[in-house]
Amino acid sequence: MAEASRSANDSMPAKLTMSASDWLLLVLLSMLWGGAFFSAEIALREIPPLTLALARVGIAAAILVVYVRALGLRLPPFGALWGPLALMAILNNVAPFTLIFWSQTHITGGLASILNATTPLFTIIVAHFATSDDRITSARLVGLFAGFAGVLTVIGVDALRELGVHVAAQFASLLAALCYAGAGVYGRRLRGHPPAVLSAGMLLISTLIMLPLAAYVDRPWMLPMPSGAAMAATFALAAGSTAAAYLIYFRILARAGATNILLVTFLIPVSAILLGVVFLGETLEPRHLLGMGVIAIGLAAIDGRSQRWLRRLFGAASSRA
């Protein structure tokens, strides 16, 4: 009986949790992706959405191919891995980048980031039905809605005044969030491969898909030369918010699962606010502190640490009694 019990337990999937190093990587990822909305707003003043998406994935792919070679690694030969990478390219790059960049030509970055923060809500639903170790729990639901409420508090409810004005653009942002959710869940199938190889392969395929689309729709060779500011914003978007970010993304995804990694969308507004305070001299308002506190409570509930701490606390109290 004991042997059977141990065998059953061994066959059960381990619950995915976040270690301290995973949380540090998640914060770093939020900083890299937090700058993406700002960089995109600058670049989109002069560069059309499809061309910007092409530049983002193309430059990032070139950087990561060089990085892969520098590590002494090689891209996988054409075969089984390229099919999943192509699906990841569509779900994680081509569709969401195009949808978000287009939506940002109609709505503000603040509203776009609020709509982007629905990604964990979509993810927890997709992961519940598609995986056996990333399931919906009451604590996770409470934590998700607390995190979303914190995002609203940090950004400010004034951004919601735009709701209903550009419905198609808002729907595009929500559809992008759903794509990210699907990519996060599906991407766990690629565990066991180096993050640099996965990132480079995915971005190479994204570039091949985006190239004819941007050429047909935008005719970028007909556009005026962008300013230095627009080109700098595009490079920051590609090098930091894409190449470096995906190295971290695949590393956390393999260790902590889709629901945990996409909590980064709750941290992105926090990172954007703190970066503005440090580098732009912006003011940290009381609502920012309140929102950050609510987000922290939500993340603790989702991670499960608060429940474990309370169980230990009450267990110790009952044993003393």
PDB file of C-alpha atoms in Angstrom:
ATOM      1  CA  MET A   1       0.000   0.000   0.000  1.00  0.00           C
ATOM      2  CA  ALA A   2       2.790   2.414   0.936  1.00  0.00           C
ATOM      3  CA  GLU A   3       4.622   1.638  -2.301  1.00  0.00           C
ATOM      4  CA  ALA A   4       1.437   2.238  -4.290  1.00  0.00           C
ATOM      5  CA  SER A   5       0.899   5.523  -2.506  1.00  0.00           C
ATOM      6  CA  ARG A   6       4.448   6.662  -3.260  1.00  0.00           C
ATOM      7  CA  SER A   7       4.067   5.652  -6.906  1.00  0.00           C
ATOM      8  CA  ALA A   8       0.838   7.626  -7.199  1.00  0.00           C
ATOM      9  CA  ASN A   9       2.447  10.659  -5.634  1.00  0.00           C
ATOM     10  CA  ASP A  10       5.456  10.380  -7.924  1.00  0.00           C
ATOM     11  CA  SER A  11       3.184  10.342 -10.952  1.00  0.00           C
ATOM     12  CA  MET A  12       1.360  13.479  -9.854  1.00  0.00           C
ATOM     13  CA  PRO A  13       2.727  16.695 -11.367  1.00  0.00           C
ATOM     14  CA  ALA A  14       4.584  18.929  -8.957  1.00  0.00           C
ATOM     15  CA  LYS A  15       2.887  22.220  -8.214  1.00  0.00           C
ATOM     16  CA  LEU A  16       4.615  25.060 -10.005  1.00  0.00           C
ATOM     17  CA  THR A  17       5.954  27.727  -7.648  1.00  0.00           C
ATOM     18  CA  MET A  18       8.189  30.767  -7.882  1.00  0.00           C
ATOM     19  CA  SER A  19      11.603  30.762  -6.206  1.00  0.00           C
ATOM     20  CA  ALA A  20      13.310  33.949  -5.049  1.00  0.00           C
ATOM     21  CA  SER A  21      15.472  33.991  -8.193  1.00  0.00           C
ATOM     22  CA  ASP A  22      12.359  33.552 -10.361  1.00  0.00           C
ATOM     23  CA  TRP A  23      10.783  36.592  -8.703  1.00  0.00           C
ATOM     24  CA  LEU A  24      13.916  38.653  -9.342  1.00  0.00           C
ATOM     25  CA  LEU A  25      13.868  37.618 -13.001  1.00  0.00           C
ATOM     26  CA  LEU A  26      10.155  38.459 -13.178  1.00  0.00           C
ATOM     27  CA  VAL A  27      10.821  41.970 -11.847  1.00  0.00           C
ATOM     28  CA  LEU A  28      13.621  42.422 -14.406  1.00  0.00           C
ATOM     29  CA  LEU A  29      11.283  41.195 -17.155  1.00  0.00           C
ATOM     30  CA  SER A  30       8.625  43.691 -16.037  1.00  0.00           C
ATOM     31  CA  MET A  31      11.169  46.500 -16.392  1.00  0.00           C
ATOM     32  CA  LEU A  32      12.107  45.396 -19.896  1.00  0.00           C
ATOM     33  CA  TRP A  33       8.496  45.003 -21.010  1.00  0.00           C
ATOM     34  CA  GLY A  34       7.401  48.106 -19.078  1.00  0.00           C
ATOM     35  CA  GLY A  35       9.591  50.186 -21.372  1.00  0.00           C
ATOM     36  CA  ALA A  36       7.984  48.628 -24.462  1.00  0.00           C
ATOM     37  CA  PHE A  37       4.812  50.761 -24.288  1.00  0.00           C
ATOM     38  CA  PHE A  38       6.889  53.941 -23.900  1.00  0.00           C
ATOM     39  CA  SER A  39       9.276  53.041 -26.741  1.00  0.00           C
ATOM     40  CA  ALA A  40       6.388  52.053 -28.995  1.00  0.00           C
ATOM     41  CA  GLU A  41       4.578  55.360 -28.443  1.00  0.00           C
ATOM     42  CA  ILE A  42       7.680  57.251 -29.610  1.00  0.00           C
ATOM     43  CA  ALA A  43       8.375  54.999 -32.597  1.00  0.00           C
ATOM     44  CA  LEU A  44       4.740  54.861 -33.782  1.00  0.00           C
ATOM     45  CA  ARG A  45       4.738  58.610 -34.365  1.00  0.00           C
ATOM     46  CA  GLU A  46       6.842  57.952 -37.469  1.00  0.00           C
ATOM     47  CA  ILE A  47       6.816  54.208 -38.159  1.00  0.00           C
ATOM     48  CA  PRO A  48       3.643  52.244 -39.149  1.00  0.00           C
ATOM     49  CA  PRO A  49       2.611  49.333 -36.884  1.00  0.00           C
ATOM     50  CA  LEU A  50       3.563  46.439 -39.189  1.00  0.00           C
ATOM     51  CA  THR A  51       6.927  47.973 -40.059  1.00  0.00           C
ATOM     52  CA  LEU A  52       7.646  48.581 -36.380  1.00  0.00           C
ATOM     53  CA  ALA A  53       6.714  44.984 -35.544  1.00  0.00           C
ATOM     54  CA  LEU A  54       9.037  43.764 -38.337  1.00  0.00           C
ATOM     55  CA  ALA A  55      11.897  45.950 -37.089  1.00  0.00           C
ATOM     56  CA  ARG A  56      11.335  44.763 -33.535  1.00  0.00           C
ATOM     57  CA  VAL A  57      11.528  41.043 -34.318  1.00  0.00           C
ATOM     58  CA  GLY A  58      14.143  41.393 -37.076  1.00  0.00           C
ATOM     59  CA  ILE A  59      16.688  43.313 -34.992  1.00  0.00           C
ATOM     60  CA  ALA A  60      16.039  41.074 -31.980  1.00  0.00           C
ATOM     61  CA  ALA A  61      16.501  37.944 -34.113  1.00  0.00           C
ATOM     62  CA  ALA A  62      19.853  39.214 -35.436  1.00  0.00           C
ATOM     63  CA  ILE A  63      21.063  39.968 -31.901  1.00  0.00           C
ATOM     64  CA  LEU A  64      20.056  36.544 -30.587  1.00  0.00           C
ATOM     65  CA  VAL A  65      21.534  34.594 -33.502  1.00  0.00           C
ATOM     66  CA  VAL A  66      24.893  36.258 -32.781  1.00  0.00           C
ATOM     67  CA  TYR A  67      24.401  35.507 -29.072  1.00  0.00           C
ATOM     68  CA  VAL A  68      23.623  31.847 -29.751  1.00  0.00           C
ATOM     69  CA  ARG A  69      26.780  31.501 -31.825  1.00  0.00           C
ATOM     70  CA  ALA A  70      28.818  33.274 -29.120  1.00  0.00           C
ATOM     71  CA  LEU A  71      27.597  30.690 -26.601  1.00  0.00           C
ATOM     72  CA  GLY A  72      28.793  27.905 -28.868  1.00  0.00           C
ATOM     73  CA  LEU A  73      25.215  26.746 -29.491  1.00  0.00           C
ATOM     74  CA  ARG A  74      23.455  26.085 -32.775  1.00  0.00           C
ATOM     75  CA  LEU A  75      19.933  26.638 -33.991  1.00  0.00           C
ATOM     76  CA  PRO A  76      18.019  23.363 -34.284  1.00  0.00           C
ATOM     77  CA  PRO A  77      18.020  21.691 -37.705  1.00  0.00           C
ATOM     78  CA  PHE A  78      14.849  22.009 -39.701  1.00  0.00           C
ATOM     79  CA  GLY A  79      12.424  19.500 -38.271  1.00  0.00           C
ATOM     80  CA  ALA A  80      10.033  18.864 -35.437  1.00  0.00           C
ATOM     81  CA  LEU A  81      11.006  21.846 -33.266  1.00  0.00           C
ATOM     82  CA  TRP A  82      10.345  24.451 -35.953  1.00  0.00           C
ATOM     83  CA  GLY A  83       6.613  23.699 -36.059  1.00  0.00           C
ATOM     84  CA  PRO A  84       6.062  24.564 -32.366  1.00  0.00           C
ATOM     85  CA  LEU A  85       8.382  27.561 -32.752  1.00  0.00           C
ATOM     86  CA  ALA A  86       6.277  28.800 -35.663  1.00  0.00           C
ATOM     87  CA  LEU A  87       3.122  28.597 -33.551  1.00  0.00           C
ATOM     88  CA  MET A  88       4.924  30.426 -30.734  1.00  0.00           C
ATOM     89  CA  ALA A  89       6.049  33.064 -33.235  1.00  0.00           C
ATOM     90  CA  ILE A  90       2.448  33.730 -34.270  1.00  0.00           C
ATOM     91  CA  LEU A  91       0.996  33.695 -30.753  1.00  0.00           C
ATOM     92  CA  ASN A  92       3.825  35.502 -28.978  1.00  0.00           C
ATOM     93  CA  ASN A  93       5.086  37.955 -31.623  1.00  0.00           C
ATOM     94  CA  VAL A  94       3.325  38.359 -34.934  1.00  0.00           C
ATOM     95  CA  ALA A  95      -0.290  38.605 -33.760  1.00  0.00           C
ATOM     96  CA  PRO A  96       0.129  40.455 -30.414  1.00  0.00           C
ATOM     97  CA  PHE A  97       2.796  42.913 -31.615  1.00  0.00           C
ATOM     98  CA  THR A  98       0.690  43.855 -34.633  1.00  0.00           C
ATOM     99  CA  LEU A  99      -2.514  44.133 -32.589  1.00  0.00           C
ATOM    100  CA  ILE A 100      -0.941  46.170 -29.778  1.00  0.00           C
ATOM    101  CA  PHE A 101       0.963  48.544 -32.069  1.00  0.00           C
ATOM    102  CA  TRP A 102      -2.159  49.147 -34.145  1.00  0.00           C
ATOM    103  CA  SER A 103      -4.278  49.698 -31.040  1.00  0.00           C
ATOM    104  CA  GLN A 104      -1.748  52.215 -29.696  1.00  0.00           C
ATOM    105  CA  THR A 105      -2.372  54.400 -32.742  1.00  0.00           C
ATOM    106  CA  HIS A 106      -5.942  54.818 -31.410  1.00  0.00           C
ATOM    107  CA  ILE A 107      -5.742  54.475 -27.610  1.00  0.00           C
ATOM    108  CA  THR A 108      -3.238  55.634 -24.990  1.00  0.00           C
ATOM    109  CA  GLY A 109      -0.442  53.503 -23.598  1.00  0.00           C
ATOM    110  CA  GLY A 110      -2.125  53.634 -20.183  1.00  0.00           C
ATOM    111  CA  LEU A 111      -5.335  52.011 -21.389  1.00  0.00           C
ATOM    112  CA  ALA A 112      -3.339  49.564 -23.522  1.00  0.00           C
ATOM    113  CA  SER A 113      -1.367  48.442 -20.460  1.00  0.00           C
ATOM    114  CA  ILE A 114      -4.587  48.020 -18.435  1.00  0.00           C
ATOM    115  CA  LEU A 115      -6.046  45.822 -21.159  1.00  0.00           C
ATOM    116  CA  ASN A 116      -2.724  43.968 -21.375  1.00  0.00           C
ATOM    117  CA  ALA A 117      -3.024  43.251 -17.640  1.00  0.00           C
ATOM    118  CA  THR A 118      -5.937  40.908 -18.427  1.00  0.00           C
ATOM    119  CA  THR A 119      -3.345  38.409 -19.726  1.00  0.00           C
ATOM    120  CA  PRO A 120      -3.090  36.459 -16.422  1.00  0.00           C
ATOM    121  CA  LEU A 121      -6.891  36.247 -16.271  1.00  0.00           C
ATOM    122  CA  PHE A 122      -6.966  34.594 -19.689  1.00  0.00           C
ATOM    123  CA  THR A 123      -3.934  32.475 -18.835  1.00  0.00           C
ATOM    124  CA  ILE A 124      -5.362  30.946 -15.692  1.00  0.00           C
ATOM    125  CA  ILE A 125      -8.438  29.821 -17.660  1.00  0.00           C
ATOM    126  CA  VAL A 126      -6.432  28.391 -20.577  1.00  0.00           C
ATOM    127  CA  ALA A 127      -3.894  26.724 -18.259  1.00  0.00           C
ATOM    128  CA  HIS A 128      -6.637  25.166 -16.136  1.00  0.00           C
ATOM    129  CA  PHE A 129      -8.018  23.226 -19.081  1.00  0.00           C
ATOM    130  CA  ALA A 130      -4.737  22.609 -20.937  1.00  0.00           C
ATOM    131  CA  THR A 131      -2.413  21.531 -18.104  1.00  0.00           C
ATOM    132  CA  SER A 132      -2.470  19.305 -15.035  1.00  0.00           C
ATOM    133  CA  ASP A 133      -0.213  21.384 -12.749  1.00  0.00           C
ATOM    134  CA  ASP A 134      -1.355  24.973 -13.385  1.00  0.00           C
ATOM    135  CA  ARG A 135      -4.946  24.874 -12.163  1.00  0.00           C
ATOM    136  CA  ILE A 136      -7.494  27.428 -10.961  1.00  0.00           C
ATOM    137  CA  THR A 137      -7.777  27.774  -7.188  1.00  0.00           C
ATOM    138  CA  SER A 138      -9.836  30.189  -5.111  1.00  0.00           C
ATOM    139  CA  ALA A 139      -6.647  31.849  -3.830  1.00  0.00           C
ATOM    140  CA  ARG A 140      -5.412  32.374  -7.381  1.00  0.00           C
ATOM    141  CA  LEU A 141      -8.688  33.938  -8.471  1.00  0.00           C
ATOM    142  CA  VAL A 142      -8.665  36.322  -5.513  1.00  0.00           C
ATOM    143  CA  GLY A 143      -5.029  37.156  -6.216  1.00  0.00           C
ATOM    144  CA  LEU A 144      -5.652  37.772  -9.932  1.00  0.00           C
ATOM    145  CA  PHE A 145      -8.502  40.188  -9.339  1.00  0.00           C
ATOM    146  CA  ALA A 146      -6.520  41.910  -6.570  1.00  0.00           C
ATOM    147  CA  GLY A 147      -3.597  42.300  -8.954  1.00  0.00           C
ATOM    148  CA  PHE A 148      -5.820  43.724 -11.674  1.00  0.00           C
ATOM    149  CA  ALA A 149      -7.365  46.157  -9.166  1.00  0.00           C
ATOM    150  CA  GLY A 150      -3.841  47.218  -8.214  1.00  0.00           C
ATOM    151  CA  VAL A 151      -2.992  47.907 -11.864  1.00  0.00           C
ATOM    152  CA  LEU A 152      -6.084  50.118 -12.175  1.00  0.00           C
ATOM    153  CA  THR A 153      -5.060  51.980  -9.029  1.00  0.00           C
ATOM    154  CA  VAL A 154      -1.475  52.550 -10.186  1.00  0.00           C
ATOM    155  CA  ILE A 155      -2.390  53.741 -13.677  1.00  0.00           C
ATOM    156  CA  GLY A 156      -5.475  55.638 -12.554  1.00  0.00           C
ATOM    157  CA  VAL A 157      -9.130  55.126 -13.362  1.00  0.00           C
ATOM    158  CA  ASP A 158      -8.997  58.179 -15.647  1.00  0.00           C
ATOM    159  CA  ALA A 159      -7.550  55.889 -18.318  1.00  0.00           C
ATOM    160  CA  LEU A 160     -10.851  53.990 -18.323  1.00  0.00           C
ATOM    161  CA  ARG A 161     -12.674  57.037 -19.676  1.00  0.00           C
ATOM    162  CA  GLU A 162     -11.556  55.924 -23.124  1.00  0.00           C
ATOM    163  CA  LEU A 163     -13.476  52.659 -22.860  1.00  0.00           C
ATOM    164  CA  GLY A 164     -16.075  52.434 -25.602  1.00  0.00           C
ATOM    165  CA  VAL A 165     -14.491  55.193 -27.717  1.00  0.00           C
ATOM    166  CA  HIS A 166     -12.241  53.048 -29.913  1.00  0.00           C
ATOM    167  CA  VAL A 167     -13.857  49.662 -29.441  1.00  0.00           C
ATOM    168  CA  ALA A 168     -11.960  47.899 -32.232  1.00  0.00           C
ATOM    169  CA  ALA A 169      -8.594  49.034 -30.832  1.00  0.00           C
ATOM    170  CA  GLN A 170      -9.567  47.920 -27.324  1.00  0.00           C
ATOM    171  CA  PHE A 171     -10.716  44.551 -28.639  1.00  0.00           C
ATOM    172  CA  ALA A 172      -7.372  44.241 -30.451  1.00  0.00           C
ATOM    173  CA  SER A 173      -5.517  44.744 -27.143  1.00  0.00           C
ATOM    174  CA  LEU A 174      -7.669  42.100 -25.457  1.00  0.00           C
ATOM    175  CA  LEU A 175      -7.096  39.687 -28.337  1.00  0.00           C
ATOM    176  CA  ALA A 176      -3.348  40.293 -27.967  1.00  0.00           C
ATOM    177  CA  ALA A 177      -3.640  39.391 -24.271  1.00  0.00           C
ATOM    178  CA  LEU A 178      -5.409  36.156 -25.228  1.00  0.00           C
ATOM    179  CA  CYS A 179      -2.595  35.367 -27.688  1.00  0.00           C
ATOM    180  CA  TYR A 180      -0.013  35.865 -24.936  1.00  0.00           C
ATOM    181  CA  ALA A 181      -1.994  33.533 -22.689  1.00  0.00           C
ATOM    182  CA  GLY A 182      -2.039  30.816 -25.346  1.00  0.00           C
ATOM    183  CA  ALA A 183       1.681  31.253 -26.011  1.00  0.00           C
ATOM    184  CA  GLY A 184       2.506  30.995 -22.318  1.00  0.00           C
ATOM    185  CA  VAL A 185       0.629  27.734 -21.933  1.00  0.00           C
ATOM    186  CA  TYR A 186       1.830  26.196 -25.203  1.00  0.00           C
ATOM    187  CA  GLY A 187       5.434  27.313 -24.680  1.00  0.00           C
ATOM    188  CA  ARG A 188       5.906  24.952 -21.746  1.00  0.00           C
ATOM    189  CA  ARG A 189       6.102  22.128 -24.290  1.00  0.00           C
ATOM    190  CA  LEU A 190       9.474  23.501 -25.366  1.00  0.00           C
ATOM    191  CA  ARG A 191      11.147  22.861 -22.015  1.00  0.00           C
ATOM    192  CA  GLY A 192      14.542  21.205 -22.273  1.00  0.00           C
ATOM    193  CA  HIS A 193      15.931  23.520 -24.951  1.00  0.00           C
ATOM    194  CA  PRO A 194      18.229  26.485 -24.184  1.00  0.00           C
ATOM    195  CA  PRO A 195      16.265  29.756 -23.853  1.00  0.00           C
ATOM    196  CA  ALA A 196      18.638  31.494 -26.293  1.00  0.00           C
ATOM    197  CA  VAL A 197      17.975  28.878 -28.995  1.00  0.00           C
ATOM    198  CA  LEU A 198      14.200  29.026 -28.493  1.00  0.00           C
ATOM    199  CA  SER A 199      14.164  32.826 -28.514  1.00  0.00           C
ATOM    200  CA  ALA A 200      16.337  33.116 -31.623  1.00  0.00           C
ATOM    201  CA  GLY A 201      14.337  30.489 -33.529  1.00  0.00           C
ATOM    202  CA  MET A 202      10.995  32.037 -32.620  1.00  0.00           C
ATOM    203  CA  LEU A 203      12.124  35.527 -33.621  1.00  0.00           C
ATOM    204  CA  LEU A 204      13.637  34.320 -36.907  1.00  0.00           C
ATOM    205  CA  ILE A 205      10.315  32.763 -37.896  1.00  0.00           C
ATOM    206  CA  SER A 206       8.478  35.910 -36.745  1.00  0.00           C
ATOM    207  CA  THR A 207      10.708  37.964 -39.043  1.00  0.00           C
ATOM    208  CA  LEU A 208      10.001  35.705 -42.026  1.00  0.00           C
ATOM    209  CA  ILE A 209       6.248  36.018 -41.401  1.00  0.00           C
ATOM    210  CA  MET A 210       6.278  39.781 -40.820  1.00  0.00           C
ATOM    211  CA  LEU A 211       8.476  40.631 -43.813  1.00  0.00           C
ATOM    212  CA  PRO A 212       5.896  40.083 -46.611  1.00  0.00           C
ATOM    213  CA  LEU A 213       3.078  41.532 -44.479  1.00  0.00           C
ATOM    214  CA  ALA A 214       4.919  44.777 -43.788  1.00  0.00           C
ATOM    215  CA  ALA A 215       6.151  44.987 -47.386  1.00  0.00           C
ATOM    216  CA  TYR A 216       2.638  44.577 -48.806  1.00  0.00           C
ATOM    217  CA  VAL A 217       0.790  46.879 -46.395  1.00  0.00           C
ATOM    218  CA  ASP A 218       3.287  49.591 -45.416  1.00  0.00           C
ATOM    219  CA  ARG A 219       5.793  49.611 -48.315  1.00  0.00           C
ATOM    220  CA  PRO A 220       8.503  50.726 -45.879  1.00  0.00           C
ATOM    221  CA  TRP A 221      10.934  51.657 -48.671  1.00  0.00           C
ATOM    222  CA  MET A 222       8.490  54.430 -49.617  1.00  0.00           C
ATOM    223  CA  LEU A 223       8.438  55.925 -46.096  1.00  0.00           C
ATOM    224  CA  PRO A 224      10.576  58.884 -45.029  1.00  0.00           C
ATOM    225  CA  MET A 225      13.648  58.140 -42.920  1.00  0.00           C
ATOM    226  CA  PRO A 226      12.668  58.055 -39.230  1.00  0.00           C
ATOM    227  CA  SER A 227      14.251  60.510 -36.816  1.00  0.00           C
ATOM    228  CA  GLY A 228      17.043  59.550 -34.451  1.00  0.00           C
ATOM    229  CA  ALA A 229      14.576  59.374 -31.561  1.00  0.00           C
ATOM    230  CA  ALA A 230      12.291  56.965 -33.435  1.00  0.00           C
ATOM    231  CA  MET A 231      15.206  54.742 -34.434  1.00  0.00           C
ATOM    232  CA  ALA A 232      16.586  54.738 -30.878  1.00  0.00           C
ATOM    233  CA  ALA A 233      13.141  53.797 -29.519  1.00  0.00           C
ATOM    234  CA  THR A 234      12.897  50.973 -32.085  1.00  0.00           C
ATOM    235  CA  PHE A 235      16.309  49.617 -31.137  1.00  0.00           C
ATOM    236  CA  ALA A 236      15.434  49.748 -27.420  1.00  0.00           C
ATOM    237  CA  LEU A 237      12.206  47.921 -28.214  1.00  0.00           C
ATOM    238  CA  ALA A 238      14.109  45.209 -30.108  1.00  0.00           C
ATOM    239  CA  ALA A 239      17.222  44.774 -27.976  1.00  0.00           C
ATOM    240  CA  GLY A 240      15.801  45.217 -24.476  1.00  0.00           C
ATOM    241  CA  SER A 241      12.059  44.571 -24.630  1.00  0.00           C
ATOM    242  CA  THR A 242      12.403  41.647 -27.061  1.00  0.00           C
ATOM    243  CA  ALA A 243      15.828  39.974 -27.302  1.00  0.00           C
ATOM    244  CA  ALA A 244      16.817  40.224 -23.636  1.00  0.00           C
ATOM    245  CA  ALA A 245      13.233  39.826 -22.439  1.00  0.00           C
ATOM    246  CA  TYR A 246      12.669  36.521 -24.239  1.00  0.00           C
ATOM    247  CA  LEU A 247      15.818  34.996 -22.777  1.00  0.00           C
ATOM    248  CA  ILE A 248      14.281  35.622 -19.347  1.00  0.00           C
ATOM    249  CA  TYR A 249      10.769  34.649 -20.489  1.00  0.00           C
ATOM    250  CA  PHE A 250      11.677  31.118 -21.607  1.00  0.00           C
ATOM    251  CA  ARG A 251      13.813  30.543 -18.509  1.00  0.00           C
ATOM    252  CA  ILE A 252      10.970  31.403 -16.100  1.00  0.00           C
ATOM    253  CA  LEU A 253       8.352  29.631 -18.237  1.00  0.00           C
ATOM    254  CA  ALA A 254      10.186  26.315 -17.984  1.00  0.00           C
ATOM    255  CA  ARG A 255      10.553  26.567 -14.200  1.00  0.00           C
ATOM    256  CA  ALA A 256       7.385  28.295 -13.001  1.00  0.00           C
ATOM    257  CA  GLY A 257       4.670  27.810 -15.631  1.00  0.00           C
ATOM    258  CA  ALA A 258       2.461  30.072 -17.721  1.00  0.00           C
ATOM    259  CA  THR A 259       0.269  31.563 -14.996  1.00  0.00           C
ATOM    260  CA  ASN A 260       3.245  32.593 -12.883  1.00  0.00           C
ATOM    261  CA  ILE A 261       5.292  34.150 -15.670  1.00  0.00           C
ATOM    262  CA  LEU A 262       2.400  36.192 -17.045  1.00  0.00           C
ATOM    263  CA  LEU A 263       1.958  37.823 -13.641  1.00  0.00           C
ATOM    264  CA  VAL A 264       4.586  40.130 -15.122  1.00  0.00           C
ATOM    265  CA  THR A 265       1.743  42.140 -16.666  1.00  0.00           C
ATOM    266  CA  PHE A 266       0.723  43.217 -13.151  1.00  0.00           C
ATOM    267  CA  LEU A 267       4.283  44.379 -12.446  1.00  0.00           C
ATOM    268  CA  ILE A 268       4.781  46.294 -15.701  1.00  0.00           C
ATOM    269  CA  PRO A 269       2.878  49.444 -14.551  1.00  0.00           C
ATOM    270  CA  VAL A 270       4.786  49.377 -11.244  1.00  0.00           C
ATOM    271  CA  SER A 271       8.107  49.210 -13.100  1.00  0.00           C
ATOM    272  CA  ALA A 272       7.053  52.027 -15.431  1.00  0.00           C
ATOM    273  CA  ILE A 273       6.135  54.268 -12.479  1.00  0.00           C
ATOM    274  CA  LEU A 274       9.364  53.540 -10.573  1.00  0.00           C
ATOM    275  CA  LEU A 275      11.526  54.047 -13.666  1.00  0.00           C
ATOM    276  CA  GLY A 276       9.814  57.404 -14.204  1.00  0.00           C
ATOM    277  CA  VAL A 277      10.531  58.413 -10.613  1.00  0.00           C
ATOM    278  CA  VAL A 278      14.204  57.410 -10.795  1.00  0.00           C
ATOM    279  CA  PHE A 279      15.133  58.628 -14.275  1.00  0.00           C
ATOM    280  CA  LEU A 280      12.555  61.308 -15.158  1.00  0.00           C
ATOM    281  CA  GLY A 281      12.031  62.952 -11.778  1.00  0.00           C
ATOM    282  CA  GLU A 282       8.334  62.058 -11.697  1.00  0.00           C
ATOM    283  CA  THR A 283       6.389  62.124  -8.443  1.00  0.00           C
ATOM    284  CA  LEU A 284       5.380  58.971  -6.581  1.00  0.00           C
ATOM    285  CA  GLU A 285       1.755  59.613  -5.630  1.00  0.00           C
ATOM    286  CA  PRO A 286      -0.231  57.976  -2.783  1.00  0.00           C
ATOM    287  CA  ARG A 287      -2.353  56.043  -5.306  1.00  0.00           C
ATOM    288  CA  HIS A 288       0.841  54.528  -6.733  1.00  0.00           C
ATOM    289  CA  LEU A 289       1.858  53.233  -3.309  1.00  0.00           C
ATOM    290  CA  LEU A 290      -1.667  51.945  -2.659  1.00  0.00           C
ATOM    291  CA  GLY A 291      -1.795  50.178  -6.017  1.00  0.00           C
ATOM    292  CA  MET A 292       1.622  48.610  -5.500  1.00  0.00           C
ATOM    293  CA  GLY A 293       0.492  47.286  -2.132  1.00  0.00           C
ATOM    294  CA  VAL A 294      -2.657  45.761  -3.643  1.00  0.00           C
ATOM    295  CA  ILE A 295      -0.583  44.169  -6.431  1.00  0.00           C
ATOM    296  CA  ALA A 296       1.815  42.722  -3.831  1.00  0.00           C
ATOM    297  CA  ILE A 297      -1.129  41.175  -1.953  1.00  0.00           C
ATOM    298  CA  GLY A 298      -2.465  39.694  -5.180  1.00  0.00           C
ATOM    299  CA  LEU A 299       0.914  38.240  -6.171  1.00  0.00           C
ATOM    300  CA  ALA A 300       1.367  36.715  -2.712  1.00  0.00           C
ATOM    301  CA  ALA A 301      -2.052  35.070  -2.939  1.00  0.00           C
ATOM    302  CA  ILE A 302      -1.360  33.668  -6.408  1.00  0.00           C
ATOM    303  CA  ASP A 303       2.083  32.390  -5.441  1.00  0.00           C
ATOM    304  CA  GLY A 304       0.652  30.628  -2.378  1.00  0.00           C
ATOM    305  CA  ARG A 305       3.238  31.975   0.076  1.00  0.00           C
ATOM    306  CA  SER A 306       0.646  33.879   2.122  1.00  0.00           C
ATOM    307  CA  GLN A 307      -1.480  30.748   2.612  1.00  0.00           C
ATOM    308  CA  ARG A 308       1.561  28.683   3.620  1.00  0.00           C
ATOM    309  CA  TRP A 309       2.663  31.385   6.069  1.00  0.00           C
ATOM    310  CA  LEU A 310      -0.813  31.537   7.632  1.00  0.00           C
ATOM    311  CA  ARG A 311      -0.982  27.737   7.931  1.00  0.00           C
ATOM    312  CA  ARG A 312       2.385  27.670   9.691  1.00  0.00           C
ATOM    313  CA  LEU A 313       1.341  30.535  11.967  1.00  0.00           C
ATOM    314  CA  PHE A 314      -1.957  28.999  13.003  1.00  0.00           C
ATOM    315  CA  GLY A 315      -0.406  25.541  13.208  1.00  0.00           C
ATOM    316  CA  ALA A 316       2.216  26.817  15.626  1.00  0.00           C
ATOM    317  CA  ALA A 317      -0.444  28.618  17.663  1.00  0.00           C
ATOM    318  CA  SER A 318      -2.642  25.521  17.919  1.00  0.00           C
ATOM    319  CA  SER A 319       0.307  23.320  18.924  1.00  0.00           C
ATOM    320  CA  ARG A 320       1.194  25.732  21.741  1.00  0.00           C
ATOM    321  CA  ALA A 321      -2.424  25.725  22.900  1.00  0.00           C
TER     322      ALA A 321
END
